[in-house]
CSV table of C-alpha atoms in Angstrom, one decimal:
chain,number,residue,atom,x,y,z
Y,1,MET,CA,104.0,113.5,91.9
Y,2,LYS,CA,101.3,110.9,92.6
Y,3,VAL,CA,101.8,107.2,93.3
Y,4,ASP,CA,101.3,105.1,90.2
Y,5,ARG,CA,98.4,103.0,91.4
Y,6,THR,CA,98.3,101.0,88.1
Y,7,THR,CA,101.7,99.5,88.6
Y,8,ARG,CA,102.3,99.1,92.3
Y,9,ILE,CA,101.2,95.8,93.9
Y,10,PRO,CA,98.9,96.7,96.8
Y,11,GLY,CA,99.4,93.5,98.7
Y,12,VAL,CA,103.2,94.0,98.8
Y,13,ASP,CA,102.8,97.5,100.2
Y,14,ILE,CA,100.3,96.4,102.8
Y,15,ALA,CA,102.6,93.5,103.9
Y,16,ARG,CA,105.4,95.9,104.3
Y,17,ALA,CA,103.2,98.2,106.4
Y,18,LEU,CA,102.3,95.3,108.6
Y,19,ALA,CA,105.9,94.3,109.0
Y,20,VAL,CA,106.9,97.9,110.1
Y,21,LEU,CA,104.0,98.2,112.5
Y,22,GLY,CA,104.9,94.8,113.9
Y,23,MET,CA,108.4,96.0,114.5
Y,24,PHE,CA,106.9,99.0,116.3
Y,25,ALA,CA,105.2,96.6,118.6
Y,26,ALA,CA,108.3,94.5,119.1
Y,27,HIS,CA,110.2,97.7,120.1
Y,28,ILE,CA,107.6,99.3,122.2
Y,29,LEU,CA,105.7,96.5,124.0
Y,30,ASP,CA,107.1,94.4,126.9
Y,31,LEU,CA,106.3,91.0,125.4
Y,32,ASP,CA,106.6,87.5,126.9
Y,33,ASP,CA,108.2,84.6,125.1
Y,34,LEU,CA,105.9,83.1,122.5
Y,35,ARG,CA,104.3,79.8,123.6
Y,36,TRP,CA,102.1,78.2,121.0
Y,37,THR,CA,100.1,76.5,123.8
Y,38,ASP,CA,99.3,79.8,125.4
Y,39,PRO,CA,97.1,82.2,123.3
Y,40,ALA,CA,97.9,85.0,125.7
Y,41,THR,CA,101.4,85.1,124.3
Y,42,TYR,CA,100.4,85.2,120.6
Y,43,ALA,CA,101.1,89.0,120.5
Y,44,SER,CA,104.8,87.9,120.7
Y,45,LEU,CA,104.5,86.7,117.1
Y,46,VAL,CA,105.7,90.2,116.1
Y,47,GLN,CA,109.1,89.3,117.8
Y,48,GLY,CA,111.4,88.4,115.0
Y,49,HIS,CA,108.7,87.6,112.5
Y,50,SER,CA,108.0,91.2,111.6
Y,51,ALA,CA,111.7,91.8,110.9
Y,52,VAL,CA,111.9,88.6,108.9
Y,53,THR,CA,108.9,89.7,106.8
Y,54,PHE,CA,110.6,93.0,106.2
Y,55,ALA,CA,113.8,91.2,105.0
Y,56,VAL,CA,111.8,88.9,102.7
Y,57,LEU,CA,110.0,91.9,101.3
Y,58,ALA,CA,113.5,93.4,100.5
Y,59,GLY,CA,114.1,90.5,98.2
Y,60,VAL,CA,110.6,90.8,96.7
Y,61,SER,CA,111.0,94.5,96.0
Y,62,ILE,CA,114.5,94.0,94.5
Y,63,ALA,CA,113.0,91.4,92.1
Y,64,LEU,CA,110.1,93.7,91.2
Y,65,VAL,CA,112.3,96.7,90.4
Y,66,THR,CA,114.5,94.6,88.2
Y,67,GLY,CA,111.8,93.1,86.0
Y,68,GLY,CA,109.6,90.9,88.1
Y,69,THR,CA,108.6,87.8,86.2
Y,70,ARG,CA,110.8,89.0,83.3
Y,71,PRO,CA,114.3,90.0,84.5
Y,72,ARG,CA,115.8,92.9,82.6
Y,73,THR,CA,118.4,92.6,79.9
Y,74,PRO,CA,122.1,92.4,80.9
Y,75,GLU,CA,122.6,96.0,79.8
Y,76,GLN,CA,119.7,97.2,82.0
Y,77,LEU,CA,120.9,95.1,84.9
Y,78,VAL,CA,124.3,97.0,84.8
Y,79,ILE,CA,122.4,100.2,85.7
Y,80,ALA,CA,120.2,98.3,88.2
Y,81,ARG,CA,123.1,96.8,90.0
Y,82,HIS,CA,124.8,100.2,90.2
Y,83,GLN,CA,121.7,101.8,91.7
Y,84,LEU,CA,121.2,99.0,94.1
Y,85,LEU,CA,124.7,99.3,95.3
Y,86,VAL,CA,124.3,103.0,95.9
Y,87,ARG,CA,121.1,102.4,97.7
Y,88,ALA,CA,122.9,99.8,99.9
Y,89,CYS,CA,125.5,102.4,100.8
Y,90,CYS,CA,122.9,105.0,101.7
Y,91,ILE,CA,120.9,102.6,103.8
Y,92,PHE,CA,124.1,101.4,105.5
Y,93,PHE,CA,124.9,105.0,106.4
Y,94,LEU,CA,121.4,105.7,107.6
Y,95,GLY,CA,121.4,102.5,109.7
Y,96,GLY,CA,124.7,103.5,111.3
Y,97,LEU,CA,123.4,106.9,112.2
Y,98,LEU,CA,120.3,105.4,113.8
Y,99,GLN,CA,122.5,102.8,115.7
Y,100,MET,CA,124.6,105.6,117.1
Y,101,LEU,CA,121.5,107.0,118.9
Y,102,GLY,CA,122.0,104.2,121.4
Y,103,THR,CA,118.3,103.1,121.6
Y,104,PRO,CA,117.4,99.6,122.9
Y,105,ILE,CA,116.3,98.8,119.3
Y,106,LEU,CA,118.1,96.3,117.2
Y,107,VAL,CA,118.3,98.5,114.1
Y,108,ILE,CA,117.8,96.3,111.0
Y,109,LEU,CA,119.1,98.7,108.3
Y,110,VAL,CA,122.8,97.8,108.4
Y,111,MET,CA,122.0,94.1,107.8
Y,112,TYR,CA,119.3,95.2,105.3
Y,113,SER,CA,122.0,97.0,103.2
Y,114,PHE,CA,124.1,93.8,103.2
Y,115,LEU,CA,121.1,92.0,101.6
Y,116,PHE,CA,121.1,94.6,98.8
Y,117,VAL,CA,124.8,93.8,98.1
Y,118,LEU,CA,124.1,90.0,98.2
Y,119,ALA,CA,121.4,90.4,95.6
Y,120,LEU,CA,123.6,92.0,93.0
Y,121,PRO,CA,124.9,88.8,91.3
Y,122,LEU,CA,121.5,87.0,91.7
Y,123,LEU,CA,119.2,89.2,89.6
Y,124,ARG,CA,118.9,86.7,86.8
Y,125,VAL,CA,118.7,83.5,88.9
Y,126,PRO,CA,115.4,81.6,88.4
Y,127,PRO,CA,113.0,81.2,91.3
Y,128,ARG,CA,113.4,77.5,91.7
Y,129,THR,CA,117.1,77.9,92.1
Y,130,LEU,CA,116.7,80.7,94.6
Y,131,PHE,CA,114.2,78.7,96.7
Y,132,THR,CA,116.6,75.7,96.7
Y,133,VAL,CA,119.6,77.7,97.8
Y,134,ALA,CA,117.6,79.5,100.4
Y,135,GLY,CA,116.5,76.2,101.9
Y,136,VAL,CA,120.1,74.9,101.9
Y,137,LEU,CA,121.4,78.2,103.5
Y,138,ALA,CA,118.7,77.9,106.2
Y,139,VAL,CA,120.3,74.6,107.3
Y,140,VAL,CA,124.0,75.2,106.6
Y,141,MET,CA,124.5,78.7,107.8
Y,142,PRO,CA,123.4,78.2,111.4
Y,143,VAL,CA,125.9,75.2,111.6
Y,144,ILE,CA,128.9,77.0,110.2
Y,145,VAL,CA,128.4,80.4,111.9
Y,146,PRO,CA,129.9,79.3,115.3
Y,147,PRO,CA,133.3,78.1,113.9
Y,148,LEU,CA,133.4,80.9,111.4
Y,149,HIS,CA,132.7,83.4,114.2
Y,150,ALA,CA,135.6,81.9,116.2
Y,151,ALA,CA,137.9,82.1,113.3
Y,152,ILE,CA,137.1,85.7,112.5
Y,153,GLY,CA,137.5,86.5,116.2
Y,154,ALA,CA,140.9,85.0,116.3
Y,155,TRP,CA,142.0,87.6,113.7
Y,156,GLY,CA,141.1,90.3,116.2
Y,157,SER,CA,140.5,93.9,115.3
Y,158,PRO,CA,139.4,95.3,112.8
Y,159,TYR,CA,137.8,92.1,111.6
Y,160,ASN,CA,135.5,92.1,114.7
Y,161,ALA,CA,133.4,94.7,112.9
Y,162,LEU,CA,132.9,92.3,110.0
Y,163,SER,CA,131.7,89.6,112.5
Y,164,ASP,CA,129.3,92.1,114.1
Y,165,ILE,CA,127.5,92.5,110.7
Y,166,LEU,CA,127.7,89.0,109.4
Y,167,ILE,CA,127.3,86.9,112.4
Y,168,ASN,CA,126.4,88.6,115.7
Y,169,GLY,CA,123.3,89.8,117.3
Y,170,GLY,CA,119.6,89.6,116.3
Y,171,TYR,CA,120.3,90.0,112.5
Y,172,PRO,CA,123.2,87.7,111.6
Y,173,ALA,CA,123.4,88.6,107.9
Y,174,LEU,CA,124.8,85.2,106.8
Y,175,ILE,CA,121.8,83.5,108.2
Y,176,TRP,CA,119.4,86.1,107.1
Y,177,SER,CA,120.6,85.8,103.5
Y,178,ALA,CA,118.2,82.9,103.2
Y,179,TYR,CA,115.3,85.4,103.6
Y,180,LEU,CA,116.7,87.6,100.8
Y,181,LEU,CA,116.9,84.6,98.4
Y,182,LEU,CA,113.4,83.6,99.4
Y,183,GLY,CA,112.1,87.1,98.7
Y,184,LEU,CA,113.9,87.3,95.3
Y,185,GLY,CA,112.3,84.0,94.3
Y,186,LEU,CA,108.8,85.2,95.3
Y,187,GLY,CA,109.3,88.4,93.5
Y,188,ARG,CA,110.0,86.5,90.2
Y,189,LEU,CA,106.5,84.9,90.5
Y,190,ASP,CA,103.3,86.5,89.2
Y,191,LEU,CA,102.3,88.2,92.4
Y,192,ARG,CA,99.1,89.5,90.7
Y,193,SER,CA,97.9,85.9,90.3
Y,194,PRO,CA,95.5,84.6,93.0
Y,195,ALA,CA,96.7,81.1,92.4
Y,196,VAL,CA,100.3,82.2,93.3
Y,197,ALA,CA,99.1,83.9,96.4
Y,198,ARG,CA,97.1,80.9,97.5
Y,199,ARG,CA,100.1,78.6,97.0
Y,200,MET,CA,102.3,81.1,98.9
Y,201,VAL,CA,99.9,80.9,101.9
Y,202,GLY,CA,99.6,77.1,101.7
Y,203,PHE,CA,103.3,76.4,101.4
Y,204,GLY,CA,104.1,79.0,104.0
Y,205,ALA,CA,101.7,77.6,106.5
Y,206,GLY,CA,103.0,74.1,105.9
Y,207,ILE,CA,106.6,75.1,106.3
Y,208,ALA,CA,106.0,77.0,109.5
Y,209,ALA,CA,103.9,74.3,111.0
Y,210,ALA,CA,106.4,71.6,110.2
Y,211,ALA,CA,109.4,73.7,111.5
Y,212,TYR,CA,107.7,74.6,114.8
Y,213,LEU,CA,106.1,71.3,115.5
Y,214,LEU,CA,109.4,69.4,114.8
Y,215,SER,CA,111.3,71.8,117.0
Y,216,ALA,CA,108.8,71.3,119.8
Y,217,ALA,CA,109.1,67.6,119.5
Y,218,LEU,CA,112.9,67.9,119.9
Y,219,VAL,CA,112.8,70.1,122.9
Y,220,PRO,CA,112.9,67.1,125.3
Y,221,LEU,CA,116.2,66.1,123.7
Y,222,GLN,CA,117.5,69.6,124.6
Y,223,ASP,CA,116.4,69.1,128.2
Y,224,ALA,CA,117.9,65.6,128.3
Y,225,VAL,CA,121.4,66.9,127.2
Y,226,ASP,CA,121.3,70.0,129.3
Y,227,PRO,CA,118.6,70.2,132.0
Y,228,ASN,CA,119.6,73.7,133.0
Y,229,ARG,CA,119.4,74.9,129.3
Y,230,ARG,CA,122.8,76.6,129.4
Y,231,PHE,CA,123.2,76.2,125.6
Y,232,GLU,CA,122.9,79.3,123.3
Y,233,PRO,CA,121.6,79.6,119.8
Y,234,PRO,CA,124.1,80.2,117.0
Y,235,SER,CA,123.5,84.0,117.0
Y,236,LYS,CA,124.8,84.1,120.6
Y,237,PHE,CA,128.0,82.1,120.1
Y,238,PHE,CA,130.9,84.4,120.8
Y,239,ALA,CA,134.5,84.1,119.6
Y,240,PRO,CA,137.5,84.8,121.9
Y,241,TYR,CA,138.0,88.5,120.9
Y,242,ASP,CA,140.0,89.4,124.0
Y,243,ASN,CA,142.3,86.4,124.1
Y,244,PRO,CA,142.3,84.9,120.6
Y,245,GLY,CA,144.6,82.1,121.6
Y,246,GLU,CA,142.3,80.6,124.1
Y,247,GLY,CA,140.0,78.9,121.7
Y,248,PHE,CA,136.2,78.8,121.5
Y,249,ARG,CA,134.0,80.2,124.2
Y,250,TRP,CA,131.5,77.3,123.7
Y,251,ALA,CA,131.6,73.6,123.5
Y,252,TRP,CA,130.4,71.4,120.7
Y,253,SER,CA,127.6,70.2,122.9
Y,254,ASP,CA,126.2,73.7,122.7
Y,255,LEU,CA,125.1,72.9,119.1
Y,256,ILE,CA,122.1,71.3,120.7
Y,257,GLY,CA,120.8,74.9,120.7
Y,258,LEU,CA,120.2,74.4,117.0
Y,259,LEU,CA,117.1,72.4,117.9
Y,260,GLY,CA,115.3,75.4,119.3
Y,261,ALA,CA,113.0,77.8,117.3
Y,262,ASP,CA,113.0,81.0,119.4
Y,263,ALA,CA,112.7,84.3,117.6
Y,264,HIS,CA,116.0,85.8,116.6
Y,265,SER,CA,117.8,82.5,117.5
Y,266,GLY,CA,119.0,81.9,114.0
Y,267,THR,CA,118.4,78.1,114.2
Y,268,PRO,CA,117.2,76.2,111.1
Y,269,PHE,CA,113.8,75.7,112.7
Y,270,ASP,CA,113.6,79.5,113.4
Y,271,VAL,CA,114.6,80.3,109.9
Y,272,TYR,CA,112.1,77.9,108.3
Y,273,GLY,CA,109.3,78.8,110.7
Y,274,SER,CA,109.8,82.6,110.3
Y,275,ALA,CA,110.1,82.3,106.5
Y,276,GLY,CA,106.9,80.3,106.4
Y,277,ILE,CA,105.0,82.9,108.5
Y,278,SER,CA,106.3,85.7,106.2
Y,279,MET,CA,105.0,83.8,103.2
Y,280,VAL,CA,101.6,83.5,104.9
Y,281,VAL,CA,101.6,87.3,105.6
Y,282,ILE,CA,102.6,88.3,102.1
Y,283,GLY,CA,100.4,85.8,100.4
Y,284,GLY,CA,97.4,86.7,102.6
Y,285,CYS,CA,97.9,90.4,101.8
Y,286,LEU,CA,98.0,89.6,98.1
Y,287,LEU,CA,94.7,87.7,98.4
Y,288,LEU,CA,92.9,90.1,100.5
Y,289,CYS,CA,94.0,93.3,98.7
Y,290,PRO,CA,94.3,92.4,95.0
Y,291,ARG,CA,93.7,96.0,93.9
Y,292,PRO,CA,93.9,99.5,95.3
Y,293,SER,CA,90.9,100.8,97.1
Y,294,PRO,CA,90.1,103.6,99.5
Y,295,TRP,CA,89.9,101.3,102.5
Y,296,ASN,CA,93.4,99.9,102.0
Y,297,TYR,CA,95.0,103.2,101.0
Y,298,PRO,CA,96.3,104.1,104.5
Y,299,LEU,CA,98.3,100.8,104.8
Y,300,ARG,CA,99.4,101.0,101.2
Y,301,ALA,CA,100.7,104.5,101.9
Y,302,THR,CA,102.5,103.4,105.1
Y,303,GLY,CA,104.1,100.5,103.3
Y,304,SER,CA,105.3,102.6,100.3
Y,305,MET,CA,107.3,104.8,102.7
Y,306,ALA,CA,108.4,102.2,105.1
Y,307,LEU,CA,112.0,103.3,105.3
Y,308,THR,CA,111.0,106.8,106.5
Y,309,VAL,CA,108.4,105.4,108.9
Y,310,TYR,CA,110.9,103.0,110.4
Y,311,SER,CA,113.6,105.6,110.7
Y,312,VAL,CA,111.4,108.2,112.3
Y,313,HIS,CA,110.1,105.7,114.9
Y,314,VAL,CA,113.7,104.9,116.0
Y,315,VAL,CA,114.3,108.7,116.5
Y,316,ALA,CA,111.0,109.0,118.4
Y,317,ILE,CA,112.0,106.1,120.7
Y,318,PHE,CA,115.3,107.8,121.2
Y,319,ALA,CA,113.5,111.0,122.3
Y,320,LEU,CA,111.3,109.0,124.7
Y,321,CYS,CA,114.3,107.2,126.2
Y,322,SER,CA,116.0,110.6,126.6
Y,323,VAL,CA,113.2,112.1,128.7
Y,324,THR,CA,112.3,109.0,130.8
Y,325,GLU,CA,114.0,106.5,133.0
Y,326,ARG,CA,113.7,102.8,133.3
Y,327,GLY,CA,111.6,101.5,136.2
Y,328,THR,CA,112.7,99.0,138.8
Y,329,SER,CA,111.7,96.2,136.4
Y,330,GLY,CA,114.0,97.5,133.7
Y,331,ASP,CA,111.1,98.8,131.5
Y,332,TYR,CA,110.3,102.3,130.4
Y,333,PRO,CA,107.0,103.8,131.6
Y,334,TRP,CA,105.9,104.3,127.9
Y,335,GLN,CA,106.3,100.6,127.0
Y,336,ASN,CA,102.6,99.8,126.7
Y,337,VAL,CA,99.9,99.1,124.1
Y,338,TRP,CA,98.7,102.8,124.1
Y,339,THR,CA,102.1,104.0,123.0
Y,340,TRP,CA,102.1,101.5,120.2
Y,341,LEU,CA,98.6,102.6,119.1
Y,342,VAL,CA,99.7,106.2,119.1
Y,343,PHE,CA,102.8,105.4,117.1
Y,344,ALA,CA,100.8,103.3,114.6
Y,345,ALA,CA,98.0,105.9,114.2
Y,346,VAL,CA,100.5,108.7,113.7
Y,347,ALA,CA,102.5,106.7,111.2
Y,348,ILE,CA,99.5,105.8,109.2
Y,349,ALA,CA,98.0,109.3,109.3
Y,350,ILE,CA,101.1,111.1,108.2
Y,351,SER,CA,102.0,108.5,105.6
Y,352,SER,CA,98.5,108.8,104.1
Y,353,PHE,CA,98.8,112.6,103.9
Y,354,TRP,CA,102.4,112.5,102.6
Y,355,ILE,CA,101.9,110.0,99.9
Y,356,ARG,CA,98.7,111.7,98.6
Y,357,ARG,CA,100.5,115.1,98.7
Y,358,PHE,CA,104.0,114.2,97.6
Y,359,GLY,CA,103.9,110.8,96.1
Y,360,ARG,CA,106.9,109.3,97.8
Y,361,GLY,CA,108.4,109.3,101.3
Y,362,PRO,CA,111.2,111.8,101.9
Y,363,LEU,CA,114.0,109.2,102.6
Y,364,GLU,CA,112.7,107.1,99.7
Y,365,ARG,CA,112.9,110.1,97.3
Y,366,LEU,CA,116.3,111.2,98.6
Y,367,ILE,CA,117.9,107.7,98.1
Y,368,THR,CA,116.2,107.2,94.8
Y,369,THR,CA,117.5,110.5,93.5
Y,370,ILE,CA,121.0,109.8,94.7
Y,371,ALA,CA,120.9,106.4,93.0
Y,372,GLU,CA,119.5,107.6,89.8
Y,373,ARG,CA,121.9,110.6,89.5
Y,374,SER,CA,124.9,108.4,90.3
Y,375,SER,CA,124.0,106.1,87.4
Y,376,GLY,CA,124.2,109.1,85.0
Y,377,SER,CA,120.8,109.4,83.6
Y,378,ARG,CA,117.2,109.0,84.9
Y,379,ARG,CA,116.1,108.2,81.4
Y,380,HIS,CA,117.8,104.8,81.7
Y,381,SER,CA,116.8,104.2,85.3
Y,382,PRO,CA,115.4,100.8,86.0
Y,383,THR,CA,113.7,102.0,89.1
Y,384,GLY,CA,110.6,103.2,87.4
Y,385,ALA,CA,109.3,99.7,88.1
Y,386,PRO,CA,106.4,99.0,90.4
Y,387,GLN,CA,107.9,98.8,93.9
Y,388,SER,CA,110.4,100.8,95.9
Y,389,VAL,CA,113.3,98.8,97.4
Y,390,GLU,CA,113.6,101.0,100.4
């Protein structure tokens, strides 16, 4: 089976490939903190922003497979929701398996599956509403996450597992839901229109610049309140799991951490800035690659089987960790740009061959088959639409 080059949107596949290769870099390279005044740190843009672009593209793909600019009928959406739920379960299971390998990677797939479930009731919501709600969530969720975390922690086990998915770590799903809604809204636009792509780049650049510049302007306020910068961003606030009766492990003054914009911090400025950068990346890919061509085929192929590529790279890093030891600095000897280049080259080469020979990545095909068969009939499958949601 060959890829349907007449229906897939090349720019979306290429943006997905760039997001996955960026996550390769974030997982392999030893990157310094990003400082906008220091061009030498610009490689650190992949930290957090690649994963955010991947999450936004999840929303874009879900919108595309459920009708794009013309959402499917209620009857068709019943099947679509069923298949999306099955896909979410499969990706959750896969993410759990990859997490069990114990690599230093923050595996995104468990949170990614949550976004699929979140999308189920939103498939007929118009873009303007999705954008508005995403903007509100980007401000509200970082504020309510700390007390919500403390409340869930006070319940104790087994609710701690729920908190780990929704609130903790580098991918707090409640905060990252804003990216899903943004992607759903973008996917309801005419992504083949150059005017839409230009507006995406313009709005994205403006949002990112405003968020990061405003955060930078407020940093002196952080230093004035806490010169030692002991505050933590909302994704690092922890509830009293061990002693639920002792109250919060943070003070209200810690909310000054919401003024930062570090990658994976989950602050409003981080969410807006990262969302803006993802819009620039996606819109730029749509502008630069409006149609399939031989020169962009390797990246299109990589993006069309991103789930397989991502999963295999986690396993490969697990293998490297198993046969090497950390140095005195805490880094592995293979954490360098050459390893990233090898990973990227191998991923692109194998993807190019695989897609040309088989038409779809192995994990993408497996999950699609499970989802379609679970819905009872492939004849009524809504997933014959342009993009894969894996």
